[in-house]
Short mmCIF file of C-alpha atoms in Angstrom, two decimals:
data_model
loop_
_atom_site.label_atom_id
_atom_site.label_comp_id
_atom_site.label_asym_id
_atom_site.label_seq_id
_atom_site.Cartn_x
_atom_site.Cartn_y
_atom_site.Cartn_z
CA MET A 1 10.22 12.84 -9.03
CA SER A 2 7.60 11.30 -6.55
CA ASP A 3 7.24 15.08 -5.30
CA ILE A 4 5.40 15.64 -8.65
CA LEU A 5 2.96 12.59 -7.59
CA ALA A 6 2.64 14.17 -4.32
CA VAL A 7 1.36 17.47 -5.58
CA ARG A 8 -1.20 16.00 -7.50
CA ILE A 9 -2.78 14.18 -4.87
CA PRO A 10 -5.25 16.88 -3.45
CA ASP A 11 -5.65 17.13 0.13
CA GLY A 12 -9.05 15.57 1.23
CA ALA A 13 -8.71 12.89 -1.53
CA LEU A 14 -9.81 9.35 -1.16
CA LEU A 15 -6.35 7.79 -1.69
CA ALA A 16 -5.96 3.80 -2.02
CA LEU A 17 -2.92 2.21 -0.56
CA PRO A 18 -1.69 -1.50 -0.84
CA PRO A 19 -0.53 -3.38 2.22
CA ASP A 20 3.29 -3.45 3.28
CA TYR A 21 3.56 -6.70 1.00
CA SER A 22 1.98 -5.32 -2.11
CA LEU A 23 4.19 -2.75 -3.67
CA VAL A 24 3.70 0.42 -1.64
CA SER A 25 4.89 3.79 -3.15
CA MET A 26 7.13 4.76 0.21
CA GLU A 27 8.66 7.44 -2.01
CA THR A 28 5.67 9.19 -2.56
CA VAL A 29 4.03 8.65 0.92
CA ARG A 30 7.47 10.53 2.35
CA ALA A 31 6.53 13.45 -0.40
CA LEU A 32 3.22 13.73 0.98
CA ILE A 33 4.35 13.86 4.51
CA ARG A 34 7.35 16.91 3.46
CA ARG A 35 4.38 18.71 1.29
CA LYS A 36 1.95 18.68 4.38
CA ALA A 37 -0.93 16.97 2.98
CA LYS A 38 -4.22 17.14 4.94
CA LYS A 39 -7.43 15.44 5.68
CA LEU A 40 -6.59 12.57 3.28
CA LYS A 41 -9.05 9.66 3.46
CA LEU A 42 -7.17 6.41 3.34
CA LEU A 43 -8.33 3.10 2.00
CA GLY A 44 -6.76 0.13 2.69
CA VAL A 45 -6.54 -2.49 0.01
CA PRO A 46 -7.43 -4.61 1.88
CA ILE A 47 -5.42 -3.48 4.93
CA LEU A 48 -2.72 -1.10 5.66
CA GLY A 49 0.68 -1.17 7.29
CA MET A 50 3.77 1.71 7.56
CA SER A 51 2.52 3.93 4.93
CA ALA A 52 -0.81 4.60 7.03
CA ASP A 53 1.06 4.64 10.00
CA LEU A 54 3.39 7.47 8.62
CA LEU A 55 0.96 9.60 7.27
CA ILE A 56 -1.42 9.32 10.28
CA GLY A 57 1.38 10.15 12.40
CA ALA A 58 2.44 13.09 10.40
CA GLY A 59 -1.25 14.74 10.37
CA CYS A 60 -2.04 14.19 7.10
CA VAL A 61 -5.10 11.70 7.58
CA ALA A 62 -8.62 12.32 8.50
CA GLU A 63 -10.37 9.31 7.76
CA VAL A 64 -9.45 5.45 7.24
CA GLU A 65 -11.19 2.68 5.87
CA THR A 66 -9.71 -0.52 6.05
CA SER A 67 -9.65 -4.19 7.47
CA ALA A 68 -6.77 -3.74 9.57
CA VAL A 69 -3.70 -1.47 10.19
CA SER A 70 -0.38 -3.56 11.29
CA LEU A 71 3.45 -3.47 11.06
CA GLY A 72 3.33 -7.11 10.88
CA GLU A 73 5.90 -8.69 12.68
CA ALA A 74 7.17 -5.34 13.72
CA GLY A 75 4.20 -5.04 15.83
CA LEU A 76 1.17 -2.59 16.42
CA ALA A 77 1.10 0.42 14.32
CA GLN A 78 1.25 2.83 17.32
CA ARG A 79 0.45 6.08 15.38
CA PHE A 80 -2.72 4.60 14.25
CA THR A 81 -3.85 3.16 17.53
CA GLU A 82 -2.94 6.42 19.57
CA ALA A 83 -4.90 8.55 17.07
CA VAL A 84 -7.74 6.28 16.92
CA GLU A 85 -8.00 6.28 20.99
CA LYS A 86 -7.58 9.98 21.02
CA GLY A 87 -10.35 10.35 18.58
CA GLU A 88 -7.70 12.01 15.80
CA ILE A 89 -9.10 10.10 13.10
CA VAL A 90 -12.17 8.56 11.81
CA VAL A 91 -12.04 4.74 11.35
CA ARG A 92 -14.70 2.93 8.96
CA ASP A 93 -13.85 -0.59 10.13
CA ALA A 94 -14.19 -3.35 7.22
CA THR A 95 -13.33 -6.32 6.13
CA CYS A 96 -11.00 -7.65 3.27
CA PRO A 97 -13.39 -8.92 1.00
CA ALA A 98 -16.00 -6.45 1.31
CA ILE A 99 -13.26 -3.87 0.25
CA HIS A 100 -12.43 -6.33 -2.68
CA THR A 101 -16.19 -6.51 -3.50
CA ALA A 102 -16.84 -2.60 -3.41
CA LEU A 103 -13.68 -2.06 -5.62
CA GLN A 104 -15.07 -4.76 -7.96
CA ALA A 105 -18.12 -2.89 -8.24
CA ALA A 106 -16.49 0.18 -8.91
CA GLU A 107 -14.25 -1.73 -11.91
CA LYS A 108 -17.39 -3.21 -13.16
CA GLY A 109 -19.50 0.58 -12.98
CA VAL A 110 -22.17 -0.97 -11.12
CA PRO A 111 -23.61 0.66 -7.61
CA TYR A 112 -23.11 -2.31 -5.38
CA MET A 113 -22.49 -5.93 -5.42
CA PRO A 114 -23.60 -8.77 -2.90
CA LEU A 115 -21.33 -10.53 -0.66
CA PRO A 116 -21.95 -13.82 1.41
CA GLY A 117 -20.77 -14.41 4.74
CA VAL A 118 -19.94 -11.17 6.93
CA LEU A 119 -23.58 -11.22 8.27
CA GLY A 120 -22.86 -12.48 12.05
CA SER A 121 -20.24 -9.83 12.43
CA ASP A 122 -20.91 -6.51 14.50
CA LEU A 123 -19.10 -4.67 11.77
CA VAL A 124 -22.37 -4.69 9.53
CA ASN A 125 -23.87 -2.71 12.65
CA PHE A 126 -21.38 0.01 12.28
CA ARG A 127 -21.79 0.12 8.59
CA PRO A 128 -24.94 2.04 7.53
CA ASP A 129 -23.63 2.21 3.96
CA TRP A 130 -23.96 -1.59 3.88
CA LYS A 131 -27.12 -3.35 3.42
CA VAL A 132 -28.76 -6.42 3.93
CA GLU A 133 -31.03 -8.38 1.30
CA ASN A 134 -31.97 -12.10 1.22
CA ASN A 135 -29.21 -12.89 3.42
CA LEU A 136 -26.50 -11.06 1.24
CA LEU A 137 -24.22 -8.20 2.21
CA ILE A 138 -25.06 -5.54 -0.38
CA VAL A 139 -21.64 -3.52 -0.55
CA PRO A 140 -21.74 -0.37 -2.21
CA ALA A 141 -19.04 0.60 -5.12
CA LEU A 142 -15.99 2.38 -3.93
CA ARG A 143 -14.36 4.77 -6.13
CA PRO A 144 -11.06 6.18 -4.92
CA ASP A 145 -9.74 9.46 -5.84
CA VAL A 146 -6.54 8.04 -6.52
CA ALA A 147 -4.67 4.75 -6.66
CA LEU A 148 -1.32 5.19 -5.50
CA PHE A 149 1.31 1.88 -5.54
CA HIS A 150 5.05 1.10 -6.56
CA ALA A 151 6.07 -0.95 -9.70
CA ARG A 152 8.67 -3.23 -11.09
CA TRP A 153 8.69 -1.64 -14.55
CA ALA A 154 7.15 0.81 -16.70
CA ASP A 155 7.50 1.11 -20.14
CA GLU A 156 7.82 3.34 -23.10
CA ALA A 157 3.79 3.01 -23.86
CA GLY A 158 3.07 3.98 -20.07
CA ASN A 159 1.82 0.56 -19.02
CA VAL A 160 3.23 -0.74 -15.85
CA TRP A 161 4.29 -4.30 -14.36
CA VAL A 162 3.00 -5.57 -11.12
CA GLY A 163 3.11 -9.57 -11.68
CA ARG A 164 1.26 -11.33 -9.59
CA ARG A 165 -0.01 -8.28 -7.48
CA ARG A 166 -3.36 -8.29 -9.38
CA GLU A 167 -5.14 -6.71 -6.43
CA LEU A 168 -3.35 -3.56 -7.79
CA ALA A 169 -5.02 -4.01 -11.31
CA THR A 170 -8.53 -3.92 -9.35
CA VAL A 171 -8.04 -0.82 -7.76
CA ALA A 172 -6.31 0.90 -10.66
CA HIS A 173 -9.36 -0.09 -12.81
CA ALA A 174 -11.55 1.20 -10.09
CA ALA A 175 -10.12 4.53 -9.26
CA LYS A 176 -10.53 7.93 -10.63
CA GLN A 177 -6.84 8.09 -11.37
CA THR A 178 -3.64 5.99 -10.71
CA PHE A 179 -0.30 7.20 -9.90
CA VAL A 180 2.54 4.84 -10.09
CA THR A 181 6.36 4.93 -9.13
CA PHE A 182 8.61 2.32 -10.79
CA GLU A 183 11.77 1.04 -10.52
CA GLU A 184 13.05 0.52 -14.13
CA LEU A 185 11.89 1.86 -17.67
CA ARG A 186 11.52 -1.03 -20.13
CA ARG A 187 11.74 -0.20 -23.90
CA GLY A 188 8.91 -0.95 -26.15
CA ASP A 189 5.27 -2.09 -25.01
CA MET A 190 5.37 -4.76 -22.52
CA LEU A 191 1.49 -5.90 -23.70
CA GLU A 192 3.39 -6.96 -26.92
CA ASP A 193 5.11 -9.79 -24.57
CA GLU A 194 3.14 -12.62 -24.00
CA LEU A 195 5.01 -13.55 -21.25
CA LEU A 196 4.64 -9.96 -19.52
CA ALA A 197 1.37 -9.14 -20.72
CA PRO A 198 -0.30 -11.09 -17.80
CA GLY A 199 1.06 -8.86 -15.19
CA VAL A 200 0.53 -5.69 -17.11
CA ILE A 201 -1.57 -2.85 -16.19
CA SER A 202 -2.52 -0.91 -19.25
CA SER A 203 -1.46 2.80 -19.52
CA VAL A 204 -5.37 3.51 -20.02
CA TYR A 205 -5.65 3.17 -16.14
CA VAL A 206 -2.49 4.92 -15.56
CA ALA A 207 -2.55 8.69 -15.03
CA GLU A 208 1.05 9.27 -14.25
CA ALA A 209 4.10 6.98 -13.76
CA VAL A 210 7.50 8.31 -12.38
CA GLN A 211 10.68 6.63 -11.96
CA ALA A 212 11.81 6.01 -8.03
CA GLU A 213 14.58 3.52 -7.59
CA ARG A 214 14.12 1.67 -4.63
CA GLY A 215 10.90 3.56 -4.00
CA ALA A 216 9.45 0.87 -1.81
CA TRP A 217 12.07 1.07 0.58
CA PRO A 218 12.27 -0.08 3.65
CA LEU A 219 9.31 -2.29 1.85
CA GLY A 220 10.46 -4.62 -0.53
CA MET A 221 10.38 -5.20 -4.26
CA PRO A 222 10.33 -9.13 -5.15
CA GLY A 223 13.52 -9.88 -7.33
CA VAL A 224 15.10 -6.45 -6.78
CA TYR A 225 15.39 -5.72 -3.12
CA GLY A 226 14.13 -7.16 0.16
CA VAL A 227 12.13 -5.98 3.09
CA ASP A 228 14.77 -3.94 5.32
CA ASP A 229 13.50 -5.64 8.62
CA THR A 230 16.27 -3.90 10.52
CA HIS A 231 14.75 -0.50 9.57
CA LEU A 232 11.16 -1.52 10.14
CA SER A 233 12.11 -2.39 13.73
CA LEU A 234 14.01 0.95 14.04
CA TYR A 235 10.66 2.44 13.06
CA ALA A 236 8.38 0.47 15.08
CA LYS A 237 10.41 1.36 18.11
CA ALA A 238 10.61 5.00 17.50
CA ALA A 239 7.08 4.95 16.47
CA LYS A 240 6.02 4.26 19.98
CA THR A 241 5.93 7.88 21.34
CA ARG A 242 5.39 11.29 19.49
CA GLU A 243 8.67 12.44 20.47
CA GLY A 244 10.41 9.06 18.78
CA PHE A 245 8.15 9.46 15.91
CA GLN A 246 8.96 13.03 15.42
CA ARG A 247 12.66 12.28 15.48
CA TYR A 248 12.26 9.66 13.00
CA LEU A 249 10.18 12.02 10.52
CA ASP A 250 13.07 14.52 11.18
CA GLU A 251 16.11 11.81 10.36
CA TRP A 252 14.37 9.56 7.62
CA VAL A 253 11.53 11.89 5.81
CA LEU A 254 11.88 15.52 6.32
CA THR A 255 15.57 15.45 5.80
CA PRO A 256 16.69 14.68 2.13
CA ARG A 257 18.80 11.87 1.95
CA LYS A 258 21.70 11.38 -0.38
CA SER A 259 22.63 8.19 -1.78
CA PHE A 260 25.94 6.51 -0.43
CA SER A 261 27.30 3.22 -1.45
CA PRO A 262 30.71 1.70 -0.29
CA ALA A 263 30.91 -1.02 -3.33
CA CYS A 264 30.56 2.02 -5.54
CA VAL A 265 33.40 3.75 -3.78
CA ILE A 266 35.68 0.56 -4.12
CA ALA A 267 34.84 0.00 -7.76
CA ARG A 268 36.43 3.64 -8.23
CA LEU A 269 39.30 2.93 -5.77
CA VAL A 270 40.65 -0.18 -7.69
CA GLU A 271 40.35 1.35 -11.35
CA GLY A 272 43.58 0.62 -13.10
CA SER A 273 44.16 -2.57 -11.06
CA ARG A 274 45.14 -5.94 -12.64
CA HIS A 275 44.19 -8.62 -10.03
CA ALA A 276 41.98 -7.98 -7.08
CA ALA A 277 42.22 -10.73 -4.62
CA ILE A 278 39.24 -11.14 -2.20
CA GLY A 279 39.54 -12.79 1.46
CA ALA A 280 36.83 -14.36 3.51
CA SER A 281 33.45 -12.71 4.41
CA SER A 282 33.94 -9.53 2.19
CA PRO A 283 30.93 -9.20 -0.03
CA ILE A 284 30.98 -5.34 -0.23
CA PRO A 285 34.58 -5.40 -1.57
CA ALA A 286 33.71 -8.51 -3.79
CA SER A 287 30.55 -6.28 -5.32
CA GLY A 288 32.71 -3.13 -5.74
CA CYS A 289 35.61 -5.35 -7.61
CA PHE A 290 32.79 -6.72 -9.84
CA LEU A 291 31.37 -3.69 -10.54
CA SER A 292 34.68 -2.18 -11.52
CA ARG A 293 35.53 -5.14 -13.84
CA ILE A 294 32.50 -4.31 -15.93
CA SER A 295 34.01 -1.19 -17.12
CA ASN A 296 37.70 -2.91 -17.01
CA PRO A 297 37.10 -6.35 -18.41
CA GLN A 298 41.02 -7.14 -17.81
CA LEU A 299 40.76 -6.94 -14.24
CA ARG A 300 40.78 -10.56 -12.58
CA VAL A 301 38.91 -11.03 -9.22
CA SER A 302 39.60 -13.88 -7.24
CA LEU A 303 37.36 -14.93 -4.33
CA GLN A 304 39.30 -16.78 -1.61
CA GLN A 305 35.98 -18.42 -0.16
CA ARG A 306 34.30 -19.07 -3.77
CA ARG A 307 31.93 -22.00 -3.21
CA ALA A 308 32.32 -23.05 -6.84
CA ALA A 309 35.00 -22.76 -9.56
CA ASN A 310 37.67 -21.54 -6.84
CA PRO A 311 40.29 -19.93 -8.60
CA PHE A 312 43.18 -21.52 -6.24
CA THR A 313 43.81 -25.14 -7.02
CA GLU A 314 46.45 -25.25 -4.14
CA GLY A 315 44.34 -23.47 -1.77
CA SER A 316 45.39 -20.21 0.01
CA ARG A 317 48.88 -21.08 -0.44
CA GLU A 318 48.61 -20.30 -3.86
CA LEU A 319 47.12 -17.06 -3.14
CA PHE A 320 50.22 -15.96 -0.93
CA ASP A 321 52.42 -17.12 -3.80
CA LEU A 322 50.95 -14.83 -6.05
CA ALA A 323 51.21 -12.25 -3.85
CA GLY A 324 54.62 -12.62 -3.40
CA GLN A 325 55.45 -12.61 -7.22
CA GLY A 326 53.83 -9.38 -7.34
CA ARG A 327 50.76 -10.69 -9.32
CA VAL A 328 48.14 -9.46 -6.71
CA ASP A 329 47.79 -5.70 -6.69
CA THR A 330 44.68 -5.03 -4.63
CA PHE A 331 43.81 -6.67 -1.57
CA PHE A 332 41.10 -5.87 1.23
CA LEU A 333 41.69 -5.77 4.97
CA GLY A 334 39.58 -4.88 8.16
CA GLY A 335 40.23 -5.08 11.79
CA ALA A 336 38.73 -4.69 15.16
CA GLN A 337 41.13 -1.56 15.58
CA ILE A 338 43.04 0.32 13.04
CA ASP A 339 45.09 3.07 14.14
CA GLY A 340 46.96 6.19 12.70
CA SER A 341 49.73 4.54 11.47
CA GLY A 342 47.74 1.92 9.39
CA ALA A 343 48.32 -1.00 11.43
CA ILE A 344 45.54 -3.22 11.94
CA ASN A 345 44.27 -5.80 14.89
CA LEU A 346 42.40 -8.77 14.01
CA VAL A 347 43.37 -10.75 17.54
CA ARG A 348 42.11 -8.85 20.90
CA ALA A 349 40.72 -5.63 22.01
CA GLU A 350 39.01 -4.58 25.29
CA GLY A 351 39.38 -7.84 26.70
CA ARG A 352 37.72 -9.59 23.99
CA ARG A 353 39.25 -11.98 21.64
CA PHE A 354 38.63 -11.87 18.06
CA PRO A 355 39.15 -15.00 15.39
CA GLY A 356 42.83 -14.10 14.61
CA SER A 357 45.09 -12.61 11.92
CA PHE A 358 44.64 -14.78 8.87
CA GLY A 359 47.07 -14.25 6.38
CA SER A 360 47.04 -10.41 6.96
CA ALA A 361 50.48 -10.24 8.36
CA PHE A 362 52.08 -11.56 4.82
CA MET A 363 49.30 -9.71 2.49
CA TYR A 364 49.43 -6.21 3.85
CA PRO A 365 53.07 -5.26 3.33
CA MET A 366 53.23 -7.57 0.11
CA VAL A 367 50.24 -6.06 -1.80
CA PRO A 368 50.98 -2.40 -2.69
CA GLY A 369 46.92 -1.71 -3.32
CA THR A 370 45.76 -2.86 0.01
CA ILE A 371 42.49 -0.95 0.83
CA LEU A 372 41.40 -1.33 4.54
CA PHE A 373 37.56 -1.31 4.85
CA ARG A 374 35.70 -1.05 8.25
CA GLU A 375 32.03 -0.15 8.23
CA GLU A 376 32.16 0.82 11.78
CA HIS A 377 33.98 4.32 11.98
CA SER A 378 33.95 5.24 15.77
CA ARG A 379 36.82 5.80 18.51
CA ARG A 380 36.32 2.30 19.41
CA THR A 381 37.56 0.86 16.18
CA LEU A 382 39.57 3.88 14.96
CA VAL A 383 42.41 4.39 17.58
CA PRO A 384 45.59 6.33 18.52
CA LYS A 385 47.30 2.80 18.74
CA VAL A 386 46.04 -0.83 18.14
CA GLU A 387 46.26 -3.19 21.34
CA PHE A 388 47.86 -5.76 19.06
CA VAL A 389 49.52 -5.48 15.73
CA SER A 390 48.14 -8.20 13.36
CA ALA A 391 49.62 -6.36 10.35
CA ARG A 392 51.51 -3.34 9.04
CA GLY A 393 51.55 -1.98 5.69
CA THR A 394 51.16 0.96 3.10
CA PRO A 395 47.57 1.09 2.62
CA ARG A 396 45.88 2.99 -0.61
CA ALA A 397 43.08 4.03 1.33
CA LEU A 398 40.85 3.62 4.41
CA LEU A 399 37.28 3.55 3.64
CA THR A 400 34.51 3.28 6.55
CA GLY A 401 31.10 3.84 6.65
CA LYS A 402 31.40 7.70 7.44
CA ALA A 403 34.43 8.34 5.22
CA LEU A 404 37.16 7.72 2.47
CA PHE A 405 41.08 8.59 3.64
CA SER A 406 44.05 8.37 1.59
CA TRP A 407 47.40 7.48 2.53
CA GLN A 408 50.49 10.04 2.40
CA LYS A 409 53.52 7.84 2.20
CA ASP A 410 55.78 10.59 3.10
CA GLU A 411 53.85 12.08 6.14
CA LYS A 412 52.92 8.34 7.08
CA LYS A 413 49.48 9.50 7.95
CA PHE A 414 45.82 9.48 6.67
CA LEU A 415 44.34 12.12 4.69
CA LEU A 416 40.52 12.82 4.93
CA GLN A 417 39.29 12.89 1.22
CA SER A 418 35.69 13.00 1.60
CA PHE A 419 33.03 12.50 4.24
CA HIS A 420 29.67 10.51 3.42
CA PRO A 421 26.31 11.99 3.07
CA GLY A 422 24.91 13.01 6.64
CA GLU A 423 28.66 13.79 7.84
CA ASP A 424 30.83 16.68 7.90
CA ALA A 425 34.33 17.38 8.73
CA LYS A 426 33.52 18.21 12.46
CA SER A 427 31.61 14.64 12.94
CA ILE A 428 34.40 12.88 11.38
CA ALA A 429 36.82 14.45 13.88
CA ALA A 430 34.50 13.83 16.96
CA ALA A 431 34.48 9.87 15.81
CA THR A 432 38.02 9.17 14.75
CA GLY A 433 40.65 8.33 17.56
CA PHE A 434 43.79 9.00 15.49
CA ASP A 435 45.09 12.13 14.25
CA TYR A 436 44.96 12.95 10.44
CA ASP A 437 45.42 15.79 7.97
CA VAL A 438 42.48 17.31 5.96
CA ALA A 439 42.46 17.48 2.09
CA PRO A 440 42.23 21.34 1.00
CA ASP A 441 39.13 20.10 -1.37
CA VAL A 442 37.59 17.95 1.05
CA GLY A 443 33.97 17.40 0.32
CA GLU A 444 31.25 15.05 0.24
CA THR A 445 31.56 11.41 -1.40
CA PRO A 446 30.28 11.43 -4.77
CA ALA A 447 26.83 9.81 -5.18
CA PRO A 448 26.41 6.49 -7.09
CA SER A 449 25.56 7.11 -10.51
CA ASP A 450 21.94 5.89 -11.75
CA GLU A 451 23.96 3.24 -14.05
CA GLU A 452 26.31 1.99 -11.25
CA LEU A 453 23.20 1.49 -8.86
CA ARG A 454 21.41 -0.34 -11.89
CA LEU A 455 24.53 -2.48 -12.37
CA LEU A 456 25.01 -3.55 -8.81
CA ARG A 457 21.08 -4.65 -8.63
CA THR A 458 21.26 -7.00 -11.80
CA ALA A 459 24.73 -8.13 -13.17
CA VAL A 460 26.56 -7.53 -10.04
CA ALA A 461 24.32 -8.86 -7.70
CA LYS A 462 24.11 -12.09 -9.84
CA GLN A 463 27.57 -12.66 -9.49
CA VAL A 464 27.70 -11.88 -5.88
CA ALA A 465 24.78 -14.22 -4.85
CA PRO A 466 26.37 -17.58 -5.49
CA ASP A 467 28.89 -17.20 -2.68
CA TYR A 468 27.34 -14.67 -0.59
CA PRO A 469 23.93 -15.86 -0.63
CA ASP A 470 22.72 -14.07 2.83
CA PHE A 471 24.13 -10.60 1.73
CA ALA A 472 22.47 -11.17 -1.58
CA ARG A 473 18.98 -11.75 -0.26
CA ARG A 474 19.35 -8.88 2.56
CA ILE A 475 20.63 -6.43 0.23
CA TRP A 476 18.96 -7.49 -3.13
CA GLY A 477 16.17 -9.71 -2.16
CA ILE A 478 17.73 -12.56 -4.29
CA ASN A 479 16.75 -15.88 -2.98
#
């Protein structure tokens, strides 16, 4: 849907963009690169970050007016820096208050506004459009052709909600057109809600709003998901060279990326279960089970490491007793190594010592629906034979960051059921150290539905956060 907005932003447009901390429509920025936009004039409101660096590196930009272009803690905006040094773009240096003042002038429909200060700066000497009168800087109005940003909500009346990011309201008022991507659609009219209204930009100023879930990624949406610092670091490292930047574009911008959620796969795997027990440090299995419980309220989910209201009054012994009685039918195990026989190793491998086997030696053979889960999928982790057998059992499935395998009881062998987006049968074979069979209908793992993703970000996130706070903060931005 963000491609719709990218088509409506003409080449050569003066495009106003917010800084990285203020709701950037990254999905539309990527769409502009895919449509090969040209000669854009970027306006930082009041500074620019990753969005501008991407557009500049992709050759979409002719001019930039801003107070700064920076990736913040990730360092310099390397594509911007190189383009300026090589004379590939024109930069009109400004200062933050001057940009705000220029937009406020356009907002009020006046040709200019005065601004105190600034006069001692060399910026004034390089801005012939700025005038000085009576020791005041006279800043001409700035009216962008397009203002573009992301929002938490849009409603059925066409309004959008940006909360405390009121500088976005100023640029929306000043611009000729405002295009917005948003996370969620709310029913009704938010202007009728006295609590929401102060954070609303009226539909009077919004030319078009389209839904783009996680549309600010890898930047954040407060209260929904946080900044993906790992990805920002990855980008900053890649963008140091033209070759690295092009590889980044090829992988993350130009190639359509399909969605995959291990929690959603787990939710489908545990359908029909009565009691799922979650061991230590397992936030993704917990998320999947809580998601499944929404459609199956009869599913009992017991978290062994629950910080409050722990379901076991006799410690872990009670969990083992329940498993021994057949009262637990789903459990999750991982391993430093997993082999083709389904054995797992939690003790030692390649000269390294790991924490230990915990209760796996008992739980694996006793729980009929044990699901093996290991995000890393490589020949280092999926091996022909584990170096130490912590536990053996009959797994229901093996889920990794690349693929989903079922278990064939008669053949005592894994069966490749599906590969995740970006993988294929050949890449799975190359990354797997043990032999396995391939299902005749093997194909891509089904993508999560919009409703599943919504539930993960809302109801499931709230259930998981108290017991896995770091995970919830990193994935959903919940503090």
